[in-house]
Coordinates of C-alpha atoms in Angstrom, one line a residue:
M1 CA -5.6 25.2 -43.3
C2 CA -3.9 25.4 -39.8
G3 CA -3.9 24.7 -36.4
L4 CA -4.3 27.4 -33.1
V5 CA -4.1 27.4 -29.6
A6 CA -5.0 30.2 -27.0
V7 CA -3.9 30.2 -23.3
L8 CA -6.0 32.1 -20.5
S9 CA -3.6 31.8 -17.0
P10 CA -5.0 33.9 -15.2
A11 CA -2.7 32.5 -12.1
L12 CA 0.1 31.9 -13.5
N13 CA 2.1 33.4 -15.8
V14 CA 2.0 32.4 -19.7
R15 CA 6.0 30.2 -20.1
E16 CA 6.8 30.8 -24.1
D17 CA 9.0 27.8 -24.6
L18 CA 5.1 25.8 -23.0
L19 CA 3.1 27.9 -25.5
I20 CA 5.4 27.0 -28.6
Y21 CA 5.8 23.4 -27.1
M22 CA 1.8 23.3 -28.2
R23 CA 1.3 25.0 -30.7
D24 CA 4.2 22.9 -32.1
R25 CA 2.3 19.9 -31.7
L26 CA 0.1 21.1 -34.4
I27 CA 3.0 21.9 -36.7
H28 CA 1.2 19.2 -38.8
R29 CA -2.0 20.9 -39.3
G30 CA 0.6 24.3 -40.7
P31 CA 4.1 23.2 -41.7
D32 CA 4.4 26.7 -43.2
Y33 CA 5.0 28.8 -40.5
G34 CA 4.4 29.5 -36.6
D35 CA 4.4 32.3 -34.4
I36 CA 2.9 33.6 -30.9
W37 CA 1.1 36.3 -28.9
I38 CA 1.6 36.4 -25.4
S39 CA -0.4 39.6 -23.6
S40 CA 2.0 42.4 -21.9
D41 CA 0.4 40.5 -18.1
K42 CA 1.3 37.6 -19.3
K43 CA -1.7 35.7 -18.7
T44 CA -3.1 35.3 -22.1
A45 CA -1.5 34.3 -25.3
L46 CA -2.3 33.3 -28.3
A47 CA -0.2 30.7 -31.0
H48 CA -1.1 29.5 -34.7
R49 CA 0.4 26.9 -37.0
R50 CA -0.3 28.2 -40.6
L51 CA -1.2 25.7 -43.7
S52 CA -0.5 28.9 -46.8
I53 CA -3.3 28.4 -48.8
I54 CA -4.4 31.9 -49.4
D55 CA -2.5 34.5 -50.0
K56 CA 1.2 33.1 -49.4
S57 CA 3.0 36.0 -48.2
D58 CA 4.2 36.6 -44.5
F59 CA 1.9 39.3 -44.3
A60 CA -1.2 36.8 -43.8
N61 CA 0.8 35.1 -41.3
Q62 CA -1.2 34.6 -37.6
P63 CA -1.4 35.7 -34.5
M64 CA -2.2 38.3 -37.3
S65 CA -3.1 41.9 -35.3
S66 CA -5.6 44.7 -35.9
N67 CA -4.2 47.9 -37.0
D68 CA -4.6 49.7 -33.7
N69 CA -3.3 46.5 -31.5
S70 CA -6.5 46.2 -29.7
S71 CA -7.6 42.5 -31.1
H72 CA -5.5 39.8 -31.8
L73 CA -7.0 36.2 -34.3
V74 CA -5.5 32.8 -34.5
F75 CA -7.7 31.2 -37.0
N76 CA -8.7 27.4 -38.9
G77 CA -10.1 27.2 -41.8
E78 CA -11.3 29.2 -45.1
I79 CA -13.7 31.7 -45.3
Y80 CA -14.9 31.3 -48.7
N81 CA -16.9 34.1 -49.6
Y82 CA -14.0 36.3 -48.3
I83 CA -14.0 38.5 -51.4
E84 CA -17.9 39.7 -51.4
I85 CA -17.2 40.1 -47.5
K86 CA -13.9 42.0 -48.6
T87 CA -16.2 44.6 -50.8
L88 CA -18.4 44.9 -48.7
L89 CA -16.4 46.0 -46.0
E90 CA -14.1 48.4 -48.3
K91 CA -17.1 50.5 -49.4
K92 CA -17.6 51.4 -45.3
G93 CA -14.1 52.5 -45.1
Y94 CA -12.0 49.3 -44.5
V95 CA -8.4 49.4 -45.9
F96 CA -6.6 45.7 -46.5
K97 CA -2.9 45.3 -46.6
T98 CA -3.4 41.3 -47.5
H99 CA -5.5 39.2 -50.0
S100 CA -6.0 36.9 -47.0
D101 CA -9.3 36.1 -46.1
T102 CA -7.7 35.8 -42.3
E103 CA -7.7 39.6 -42.7
V104 CA -11.2 39.4 -43.5
L105 CA -12.3 37.6 -40.5
L106 CA -10.4 40.2 -38.6
A107 CA -12.2 42.8 -40.3
S108 CA -15.9 41.1 -40.0
L109 CA -15.0 40.9 -35.9
L110 CA -14.1 43.9 -35.8
V111 CA -17.0 45.8 -37.7
W112 CA -19.6 43.6 -37.1
G113 CA -19.2 41.7 -33.5
E114 CA -21.0 38.9 -33.4
D115 CA -23.6 39.4 -36.6
A116 CA -20.2 38.9 -37.9
L117 CA -20.4 34.8 -38.1
S118 CA -24.1 34.9 -40.2
R119 CA -22.2 36.6 -43.0
L120 CA -19.5 33.6 -42.7
N121 CA -19.3 30.9 -45.7
G122 CA -16.8 28.5 -44.9
M123 CA -15.4 26.2 -42.1
F124 CA -13.4 27.4 -39.3
A125 CA -12.3 27.7 -35.7
F126 CA -11.1 31.0 -34.0
A127 CA -10.2 33.0 -31.0
L128 CA -9.9 36.4 -30.9
W129 CA -8.8 38.1 -28.4
N130 CA -9.9 41.7 -27.5
N131 CA -7.9 43.4 -25.2
R132 CA -9.9 46.6 -24.6
N133 CA -12.7 44.5 -22.7
K134 CA -10.1 41.3 -22.1
T135 CA -12.1 38.7 -23.7
L136 CA -11.7 35.9 -26.2
M137 CA -14.2 34.9 -28.4
I138 CA -14.3 31.7 -30.0
A139 CA -16.4 30.4 -32.7
R140 CA -16.9 27.3 -35.2
D141 CA -18.0 26.6 -38.0
R142 CA -22.1 25.6 -38.8
F143 CA -21.2 21.9 -39.5
G144 CA -18.3 21.3 -37.2
E145 CA -16.1 20.6 -40.3
K146 CA -12.9 22.4 -38.2
P147 CA -12.1 21.7 -34.3
L148 CA -12.1 23.0 -31.6
F149 CA -11.6 22.1 -28.3
I150 CA -11.7 23.6 -24.4
G151 CA -9.6 22.2 -21.7
K152 CA -9.9 23.1 -18.1
G153 CA -7.1 23.1 -15.4
E154 CA -6.3 24.3 -12.2
F155 CA -6.7 27.4 -10.7
N156 CA -9.0 28.4 -13.4
T157 CA -6.3 27.8 -16.7
T158 CA -7.7 27.2 -20.0
V159 CA -6.4 26.0 -23.0
I160 CA -8.5 26.6 -26.2
A161 CA -6.8 24.4 -29.6
S162 CA -7.6 22.5 -32.9
E163 CA -6.5 19.3 -31.5
M164 CA -6.7 17.6 -27.3
K165 CA -3.3 17.1 -28.2
A166 CA -2.0 20.6 -28.0
I167 CA -3.6 20.8 -24.5
L168 CA -2.7 17.9 -22.9
P169 CA 1.0 19.0 -22.5
H170 CA -0.5 21.7 -20.2
P171 CA 1.5 20.9 -16.5
L172 CA -2.4 22.0 -15.0
I173 CA -4.6 20.1 -17.4
S174 CA -4.6 16.2 -16.4
D175 CA -5.3 13.8 -19.0
D176 CA -7.5 11.3 -17.1
I177 CA -9.7 9.3 -18.6
N178 CA -13.5 9.6 -19.4
Y179 CA -15.0 6.5 -18.7
D180 CA -18.4 7.3 -19.3
S181 CA -17.2 8.3 -23.1
L182 CA -15.3 4.6 -23.1
N183 CA -17.7 2.8 -22.2
R184 CA -20.3 4.4 -24.7
F185 CA -17.7 3.6 -27.3
T186 CA -18.0 0.1 -26.3
R187 CA -21.6 -0.3 -26.5
N188 CA -21.7 1.4 -30.1
D189 CA -23.7 4.4 -28.6
W190 CA -20.5 7.4 -29.0
F191 CA -21.8 9.7 -31.0
E192 CA -19.3 13.1 -31.6
H193 CA -22.2 15.8 -31.4
D194 CA -22.0 16.9 -27.5
K195 CA -19.0 18.1 -25.2
Y196 CA -17.9 15.1 -24.0
T197 CA -14.5 13.4 -25.5
F198 CA -12.3 10.2 -24.1
F199 CA -10.9 13.4 -21.4
N200 CA -12.0 14.1 -18.5
N201 CA -11.1 17.7 -18.7
I202 CA -11.0 18.5 -22.3
E203 CA -15.1 19.5 -23.7
R204 CA -15.3 19.2 -27.7
F205 CA -17.0 22.2 -28.5
P206 CA -20.1 22.7 -30.4
A207 CA -20.3 23.2 -34.1
S208 CA -22.4 26.2 -35.1
H209 CA -22.0 27.9 -31.3
A210 CA -19.9 30.8 -30.2
A211 CA -18.6 31.9 -26.7
I212 CA -16.8 34.4 -24.5
F213 CA -14.7 34.4 -22.1
N214 CA -13.3 36.7 -19.9
K215 CA -9.6 37.0 -18.3
N216 CA -9.6 34.5 -15.9
G217 CA -11.2 32.0 -17.7
E218 CA -14.8 32.0 -17.2
E219 CA -17.2 31.6 -19.7
I220 CA -19.6 34.3 -19.2
K221 CA -21.8 33.9 -23.1
R222 CA -22.3 31.0 -25.4
W223 CA -24.8 31.1 -28.0
R224 CA -25.9 29.2 -31.5
Y225 CA -25.6 31.6 -34.5
W226 CA -27.4 29.0 -36.7
S227 CA -30.3 26.4 -36.6
P228 CA -31.5 24.2 -39.4
K229 CA -34.8 23.7 -40.0
F230 CA -35.9 20.4 -41.6
N231 CA -39.8 22.0 -41.0
N232 CA -40.5 24.8 -44.2
V233 CA -41.0 22.5 -46.7
Y234 CA -41.4 23.6 -50.5
E235 CA -44.7 22.3 -51.0
N236 CA -45.7 23.0 -54.3
I237 CA -42.1 23.8 -56.0
S238 CA -41.5 21.4 -58.9
P239 CA -39.6 18.9 -60.0
K240 CA -37.5 21.2 -63.3
Q241 CA -37.8 23.9 -60.8
A242 CA -35.8 21.7 -57.7
V243 CA -33.5 20.4 -60.2
E244 CA -31.9 23.8 -61.4
E245 CA -32.4 25.6 -58.3
F246 CA -30.4 22.7 -56.7
G247 CA -27.6 22.7 -59.6
A248 CA -26.8 26.3 -59.6
L249 CA -26.5 26.5 -55.3
L250 CA -24.0 23.0 -55.9
T251 CA -22.3 24.5 -58.3
N252 CA -21.4 28.0 -57.1
S253 CA -20.3 26.3 -54.0
V254 CA -17.9 23.8 -56.1
N255 CA -16.8 27.6 -57.8
L256 CA -16.2 29.0 -53.9
R257 CA -14.2 26.3 -53.0
L258 CA -11.8 26.8 -55.7
R259 CA -10.8 30.1 -54.2
T260 CA -7.4 29.2 -53.6
D261 CA -3.3 30.2 -53.7
V262 CA -2.4 26.5 -54.0
Q263 CA -3.0 23.6 -56.4
V264 CA -6.3 22.5 -56.1
G265 CA -7.7 18.6 -56.7
S266 CA -10.2 15.7 -55.6
S267 CA -11.0 12.4 -53.7
L268 CA -12.3 10.3 -56.1
S269 CA -14.4 6.9 -54.9
G270 CA -16.4 5.7 -58.1
G271 CA -19.5 6.9 -56.4
L272 CA -22.2 9.5 -57.1
D273 CA -21.3 12.3 -55.1
S274 CA -17.3 12.7 -55.1
S275 CA -18.0 11.8 -58.9
A276 CA -20.4 14.6 -59.0
I277 CA -17.5 17.4 -57.7
V278 CA -14.8 16.1 -60.2
G279 CA -17.1 16.8 -62.3
M280 CA -18.0 20.0 -61.4
M281 CA -14.6 20.9 -60.9
A282 CA -13.6 19.6 -64.3
R283 CA -15.8 21.9 -66.7
H284 CA -15.0 24.5 -64.2
K285 CA -10.9 23.8 -64.4
K286 CA -11.4 23.6 -68.7
S287 CA -12.3 27.1 -68.2
N288 CA -9.0 28.4 -67.1
L289 CA -6.5 25.6 -68.4
I290 CA -5.9 24.3 -65.2
Q291 CA -4.6 20.2 -64.7
Q292 CA -6.6 18.4 -62.0
N293 CA -6.1 15.7 -60.1
T294 CA -8.0 13.2 -58.4
F295 CA -6.7 11.0 -55.4
S296 CA -8.7 7.2 -55.0
A297 CA -8.5 4.0 -52.5
V298 CA -8.7 1.2 -54.7
F299 CA -8.4 -3.1 -54.5
P300 CA -8.0 -4.4 -58.5
M301 CA -7.5 -8.0 -56.7
D302 CA -10.9 -7.8 -54.7
P303 CA -13.5 -6.6 -57.4
T304 CA -16.5 -6.8 -55.5
I305 CA -15.6 -4.1 -53.4
S306 CA -13.1 -1.4 -55.7
E307 CA -13.9 0.8 -57.3
D308 CA -12.0 0.7 -59.7
K309 CA -13.7 0.5 -62.7
E310 CA -15.9 3.2 -61.7
I311 CA -13.3 5.4 -61.5
D312 CA -11.9 5.2 -64.7
E313 CA -14.8 5.5 -66.4
V314 CA -15.3 9.3 -64.8
V315 CA -11.6 9.8 -65.6
S316 CA -12.3 9.2 -68.9
Y317 CA -15.3 11.0 -69.0
T318 CA -13.6 14.7 -68.1
G319 CA -10.4 14.2 -68.8
V320 CA -8.6 14.6 -65.2
N321 CA -5.1 13.2 -63.9
K322 CA -5.9 9.6 -61.5
Y323 CA -4.2 8.6 -58.8
T324 CA -4.6 5.4 -57.0
V325 CA -3.1 3.8 -54.3
T326 CA -4.4 0.1 -52.6
P327 CA -3.7 0.4 -49.1
S328 CA -2.6 -2.7 -47.5
Q329 CA -2.8 -4.7 -44.4
E330 CA 0.6 -4.4 -43.5
G331 CA 0.1 -0.7 -43.9
L332 CA -2.9 -1.0 -41.5
V333 CA -0.3 -2.6 -39.0
A334 CA 2.4 -0.5 -39.0
E335 CA 0.7 3.0 -38.8
S336 CA -2.0 2.5 -36.6
K337 CA -1.0 3.8 -33.4
L338 CA 0.2 6.8 -35.3
L339 CA -3.2 6.7 -37.3
H340 CA -4.8 6.4 -33.7
W341 CA -2.3 9.5 -32.7
H342 CA -3.7 11.8 -35.1
Q343 CA -7.8 11.0 -35.0
E344 CA -7.1 11.5 -31.1
E345 CA -10.1 9.1 -30.1
P346 CA -11.5 5.2 -31.2
F347 CA -13.0 5.0 -34.6
L348 CA -15.3 2.3 -35.8
S349 CA -14.1 1.6 -39.2
A350 CA -11.0 0.7 -40.4
S351 CA -12.4 2.2 -43.8
I352 CA -10.5 5.6 -41.8
Y353 CA -7.0 4.3 -43.1
L354 CA -8.3 4.9 -47.1
Q355 CA -8.8 8.4 -46.4
W356 CA -5.6 8.3 -45.0
C357 CA -3.5 6.6 -47.6
V358 CA -5.3 9.2 -50.2
A359 CA -3.7 11.9 -48.5
R360 CA -0.9 11.1 -48.1
L361 CA -0.8 10.5 -51.8
A362 CA -2.3 13.9 -52.6
K363 CA 0.6 15.1 -50.6
Q364 CA 3.3 12.8 -53.0
N365 CA 1.6 14.5 -55.8
K366 CA 1.8 18.5 -54.1
T367 CA -2.1 18.3 -54.0
V368 CA -2.6 20.6 -51.0
V369 CA -6.2 21.0 -51.5
L370 CA -8.7 18.2 -52.0
L371 CA -12.5 18.6 -52.4
D372 CA -14.6 16.0 -51.8
G373 CA -18.3 14.3 -51.5
Q374 CA -18.9 14.0 -47.6
G375 CA -21.9 15.1 -46.2
A376 CA -24.3 14.5 -49.9
D377 CA -25.6 10.9 -48.3
E378 CA -26.1 12.5 -44.6
L379 CA -28.1 15.5 -46.7
L380 CA -29.7 13.6 -49.7
A381 CA -30.9 10.2 -48.1
G382 CA -27.9 8.6 -49.6
Y383 CA -27.7 5.4 -47.1
Q384 CA -29.4 2.2 -48.3
F385 CA -31.2 2.3 -45.0
Y386 CA -32.9 5.7 -46.0
F387 CA -35.0 3.6 -48.1
K388 CA -37.0 1.7 -45.4
C389 CA -38.0 5.1 -43.8
R390 CA -39.4 6.0 -47.1
Q391 CA -41.4 3.0 -47.1
F392 CA -42.3 3.9 -43.8
D393 CA -43.6 7.0 -44.5
L394 CA -45.5 6.3 -47.8
I395 CA -47.5 3.6 -45.9
E396 CA -47.9 6.1 -42.9
Q397 CA -49.4 8.6 -44.8
G398 CA -51.7 6.0 -47.2
K399 CA -49.9 5.8 -50.6
L400 CA -49.4 1.9 -50.7
N401 CA -49.9 1.7 -54.3
L402 CA -47.3 4.4 -54.6
A403 CA -45.2 3.0 -52.4
R404 CA -45.3 -0.2 -54.2
R405 CA -44.0 1.0 -57.7
E406 CA -40.9 2.5 -55.8
T407 CA -40.4 -1.0 -53.5
A408 CA -40.5 -2.8 -57.4
K409 CA -37.8 -0.5 -58.7
F410 CA -36.0 -0.3 -56.2
N411 CA -35.3 -3.7 -55.0
R412 CA -35.2 -5.2 -58.6
R413 CA -32.1 -2.5 -58.8
L414 CA -30.5 -4.1 -56.4
K415 CA -30.8 -7.3 -57.2
I416 CA -29.7 -7.2 -60.5
A417 CA -26.7 -5.2 -59.1
G418 CA -25.5 -7.6 -56.9
S419 CA -26.4 -10.2 -59.6
K420 CA -22.6 -8.6 -61.0
Y421 CA -20.8 -9.8 -58.0
A422 CA -19.4 -12.6 -56.1
N423 CA -20.5 -12.5 -52.8
S424 CA -22.1 -9.4 -53.0
T425 CA -23.1 -8.6 -49.7
R426 CA -19.8 -7.1 -49.3
R427 CA -20.8 -4.6 -51.1
F428 CA -24.4 -3.5 -50.4
N429 CA -27.1 -5.0 -48.7
H430 CA -29.8 -5.8 -51.3
K431 CA -32.6 -7.0 -48.8
V432 CA -32.2 -3.4 -47.4
A433 CA -35.9 -2.6 -47.8
Y434 CA -38.8 -4.3 -47.3
A435 CA -40.3 -6.7 -49.5
E436 CA -43.3 -5.7 -51.7
D437 CA -45.0 -8.9 -49.6
E438 CA -44.4 -6.8 -46.5
L439 CA -46.4 -3.6 -47.0
N440 CA -49.7 -4.8 -46.8
T441 CA -48.6 -6.7 -43.4
L442 CA -46.7 -3.2 -42.7
R443 CA -49.6 -0.9 -42.4
F444 CA -51.2 -2.9 -39.7
K445 CA -47.8 -2.8 -37.0
I446 CA -47.9 -0.6 -34.1
K447 CA -46.2 3.0 -35.3
K448 CA -42.2 2.6 -34.6
K449 CA -41.5 5.5 -32.6
Y450 CA -38.4 7.0 -33.6
T451 CA -35.6 8.9 -31.4
S452 CA -34.8 12.0 -32.6
H453 CA -33.5 15.3 -31.9
S454 CA -35.6 16.7 -34.5
M455 CA -39.2 18.1 -33.4
G456 CA -42.4 19.1 -35.2
T457 CA -41.8 17.0 -38.5
K458 CA -44.3 13.3 -39.2
S459 CA -41.5 12.3 -42.0
T460 CA -39.5 9.8 -40.4
L461 CA -37.3 10.0 -43.0
R462 CA -36.7 13.5 -42.3
K463 CA -36.1 13.1 -39.0
T464 CA -33.5 10.5 -39.7
L465 CA -31.9 12.7 -42.3
F466 CA -31.4 15.5 -38.9
D467 CA -30.0 13.0 -36.5
A468 CA -27.4 12.5 -39.7
M469 CA -26.7 15.4 -40.0
F470 CA -26.3 16.5 -37.0
F471 CA -25.9 14.3 -34.5
N472 CA -24.7 10.3 -35.2
S473 CA -23.1 9.9 -38.3
L474 CA -22.0 13.3 -40.2
P475 CA -20.1 14.8 -36.9
M476 CA -17.9 11.8 -36.8
L477 CA -17.4 11.4 -40.2
L478 CA -15.9 15.3 -40.2
R479 CA -13.4 14.5 -37.7
Y480 CA -12.3 11.1 -39.6
A481 CA -11.8 13.6 -42.8
D482 CA -9.9 16.4 -40.9
R483 CA -7.5 14.7 -39.2
N484 CA -6.4 12.0 -42.0
S485 CA -6.2 15.4 -44.3
M486 CA -4.7 17.4 -41.8
A487 CA -1.8 14.7 -40.8
F488 CA -0.9 15.2 -44.6
S489 CA -0.9 18.6 -44.0
R490 CA -3.5 18.7 -46.8
E491 CA -7.2 20.5 -46.8
T492 CA -10.3 19.0 -47.4
R493 CA -12.9 21.1 -48.6
L494 CA -16.6 19.8 -48.4
P495 CA -18.7 21.7 -51.2
F496 CA -21.9 19.5 -50.1
L497 CA -21.9 21.3 -47.0
D498 CA -22.1 24.7 -48.2
Y499 CA -24.5 26.4 -45.9
N500 CA -26.9 27.9 -48.7
L501 CA -27.2 24.6 -49.9
V502 CA -27.8 23.2 -46.9
D503 CA -30.7 25.0 -46.0
Y504 CA -32.5 24.9 -49.8
C505 CA -32.6 21.2 -49.4
M506 CA -33.6 20.6 -45.7
Q507 CA -36.5 22.4 -47.3
L508 CA -37.2 19.9 -50.0
P509 CA -39.8 17.7 -50.3
D510 CA -39.4 14.1 -49.8
D511 CA -40.1 13.1 -53.1
Y512 CA -37.2 15.1 -54.0
Y513 CA -34.8 12.7 -51.8
I514 CA -35.7 9.4 -52.9
R515 CA -38.2 9.6 -55.9
N516 CA -39.2 6.0 -58.2
G517 CA -37.6 4.4 -55.7
W518 CA -34.1 6.7 -56.4
Q519 CA -32.1 7.6 -53.8
K520 CA -30.0 11.3 -54.0
W521 CA -32.9 11.6 -56.6
I522 CA -31.8 15.4 -57.5
L523 CA -28.2 14.6 -57.8
R524 CA -28.2 12.6 -60.0
A525 CA -30.8 14.5 -61.6
A526 CA -28.7 17.8 -61.4
T527 CA -25.8 16.1 -63.0
K528 CA -26.5 15.5 -66.2
E529 CA -23.9 16.8 -67.9
F530 CA -20.7 16.5 -65.5
I531 CA -20.8 12.4 -65.2
P532 CA -21.1 9.5 -66.9
T533 CA -24.8 8.1 -67.1
K534 CA -23.6 4.3 -65.8
I535 CA -22.3 6.1 -62.6
R536 CA -25.0 8.8 -62.5
W537 CA -28.2 6.0 -62.4
R538 CA -25.6 3.5 -60.3
A539 CA -28.1 1.5 -58.2
D540 CA -25.0 -0.6 -56.9
K541 CA -23.8 2.2 -53.8
V542 CA -20.4 0.2 -51.9
G543 CA -19.4 2.0 -48.7
Y544 CA -15.7 3.5 -48.5
A545 CA -14.7 0.6 -47.0
A546 CA -11.3 -1.8 -46.3
P547 CA -11.6 -5.5 -47.1
L548 CA -11.0 -5.9 -43.5
D549 CA -13.2 -9.0 -43.1
I550 CA -10.5 -11.0 -45.6
W551 CA -7.7 -9.3 -43.7
L552 CA -8.4 -10.4 -40.2
R553 CA -8.8 -13.4 -41.8
E554 CA -5.1 -13.4 -42.8
R555 CA -2.1 -14.2 -41.2
K556 CA -0.2 -10.2 -42.2
L557 CA -3.2 -9.0 -40.2
K558 CA -4.7 -12.1 -37.8
D559 CA -2.2 -12.2 -35.5
W560 CA -1.8 -8.7 -34.9
A561 CA -5.5 -7.9 -34.8
Y562 CA -5.9 -11.1 -31.9
T563 CA -4.0 -9.1 -29.6
K564 CA -5.7 -5.9 -29.9
V565 CA -9.2 -7.9 -29.9
F566 CA -7.8 -10.1 -26.5
D567 CA -5.8 -7.1 -25.2
H568 CA -5.7 -7.5 -20.9
A569 CA -6.4 -3.8 -21.1
L570 CA -10.1 -4.0 -22.1
Y571 CA -11.0 -7.0 -19.9
D572 CA -12.3 -4.6 -16.8
L573 CA -14.4 -2.4 -18.9
P574 CA -18.1 -3.3 -18.1
E575 CA -19.4 -4.4 -22.0
Y576 CA -15.9 -6.5 -22.2
N577 CA -17.3 -10.5 -22.0
L578 CA -14.8 -12.4 -23.0
E579 CA -17.0 -15.3 -23.8
E580 CA -18.9 -13.3 -26.4
I581 CA -16.1 -11.8 -28.3
S582 CA -14.1 -15.2 -28.7
K583 CA -17.5 -16.1 -30.3
L584 CA -17.2 -13.1 -32.1
W585 CA -13.6 -13.8 -33.4
N586 CA -14.5 -18.0 -33.9
Q587 CA -17.4 -16.8 -36.3
H588 CA -15.6 -15.0 -38.2
Q589 CA -12.3 -17.0 -38.5
S590 CA -14.3 -19.7 -39.8
G591 CA -16.1 -17.7 -42.5
H592 CA -19.7 -18.3 -40.7
A593 CA -20.3 -14.9 -40.3
N594 CA -18.5 -10.9 -40.8
N595 CA -18.3 -9.8 -37.4
S596 CA -15.2 -7.7 -38.9
W597 CA -16.9 -4.2 -37.4
A598 CA -17.4 -5.7 -34.3
L599 CA -14.0 -6.8 -34.2
W600 CA -13.1 -3.2 -35.2
R601 CA -14.6 -1.5 -32.3
W602 CA -12.3 -3.1 -29.8
I603 CA -9.0 -3.3 -31.6
S604 CA -9.5 0.2 -32.2
L605 CA -9.9 0.7 -28.1
S606 CA -7.2 -1.1 -27.4
E607 CA -4.7 1.0 -29.6
W608 CA -6.3 4.1 -27.5
L609 CA -5.6 2.8 -24.3
S610 CA -2.1 1.5 -25.6
I611 CA -1.0 4.6 -26.2
Y612 CA -2.6 6.2 -23.1
K613 CA -0.7 4.0 -20.6
S614 CA 2.6 4.4 -22.8
G615 CA 2.0 8.4 -21.6
Y616 CA 2.2 9.6 -25.0
W617 CA -1.0 12.0 -25.0
K618 CA 1.4 14.2 -22.5
R619 CA 4.2 13.8 -23.7
G620 CA 4.0 13.0 -27.3
M621 CA 4.4 9.7 -30.3
P622 CA 7.8 8.4 -30.0
G623 CA 9.4 10.0 -34.0
Q624 CA 6.6 12.6 -33.8
P625 CA 8.1 16.3 -34.3
C626 CA 7.2 17.2 -30.1
M627 CA 8.0 15.3 -28.2
L628 CA 9.3 16.2 -24.6
A629 CA 12.2 14.7 -23.2
M630 CA 12.0 11.7 -21.1

């Protein structure tokens, strides 16, 4: 896992000192090594920071050049199937000098060109300069696990980098705010699937795309090399066959992501997804006699939202090592500015701070690679509101009796689970679904119109899954995970986003997402050998959340939050209504409502604006490795 910078500067020579400075803005992504390459005419340059994961030798450093010095590559990510690709290339006569996936990627691009992209199973962003035809090819993995941004400046200056903070120091690229993006955020209409960022002159390069630029910084081609398909449903597949094939694909995905030359561990929330990954890793690790560490955020003094008991269940069953951290409100206040600096854009939930603390915990315990369960909820209908989509579809299909049976099971389980906790609505909403007596009236309601980017399917559930995977949920979650792990030079790998697994799951019948009132049914059914029954058949899904509702009412965080929510820098924004926001604040403080999510949006935006107004996006954060002298 690394950080990259590519510069196309047709008008002015690339300055070596500036290039190094921009590169080292990414030192957190790659503390092990840094280097640069500048073309002979000084109009093109590549720079790289390395976190050594596979083949830790100096021979695998980047930028990496082809044998004839005609091509130069900088790459961030991992190609998990590099061994299989390497074997194919060796059969074609290619001779490798390293054991790295970087050289395999370079060789693949040289041998197969654009067709290499469809062969890659991994998370990646890269830039390849072809010195023969003077073009720069860039690409990003299918789901956008690894970030890539394009900055445009005066004289057609183009800077491509892993993070925006590596682009903004360039004097020809402005840091002007994109107020349309900012206003979308305030309207709760901010998603991260499109090109727009909080900066006018920086574009977010889309997932599953590639592009080619000429030496003048002009984009001459852009294309999508992979497209999801939710519509080719396996109508006749049996439950047994589906579970077996799903289990085999997930196991293979986990095993591929254990390829590394450093210590591997896992995040463990106590929920089904991360527990399944831990269980599968533990089974694999036992055969290799390697100790496995897990890292978790817990709140033992707040049992309504804490998962420490569930974590202990999984740890006891699998025999892994457990490390836990309890994030504090004092820590959030102290580290909020640095957290926002690394995230680069505001974020909608304080739970991001939990990820931050877990990544630091992994670093403290010398575990470089973490497997995580991210993506399973979007892929397998895990969020509670998906059940309402299932109810709607069953009614649309005329399956009222089946809808009644599934609804009765779902609601009964949640009611029982809710009775175990004080104020269980802080943990989950056990009234999220239609009640049984509402199903009859639902039949006579006008068909609801759903806005979706997915075409050609009548299933509301499938439309909602498609949108969550590629538009309104997962892209943001991937940004959070990447920036938090990279802030502490950790690498997060996501087995549920193996494209072979995703392609398979997107073609499953709806019944295998939600069955007998169980969401993520196929995952529960496939993990019998790996995790405790109590975890596998949990109904009390809890979101990965900080106890912000309580923190906002306690002095340690309340006073700081007040200054952010009522920051004068927010007053001129179109969506900022002082009277309404004062009402939200007072309702929350009185305990009459939990408005913590609505308030956090303004807290996060205020923090981001304070960084901007301090000039830090241009010159760097105080105390960080790369800050321009004033």
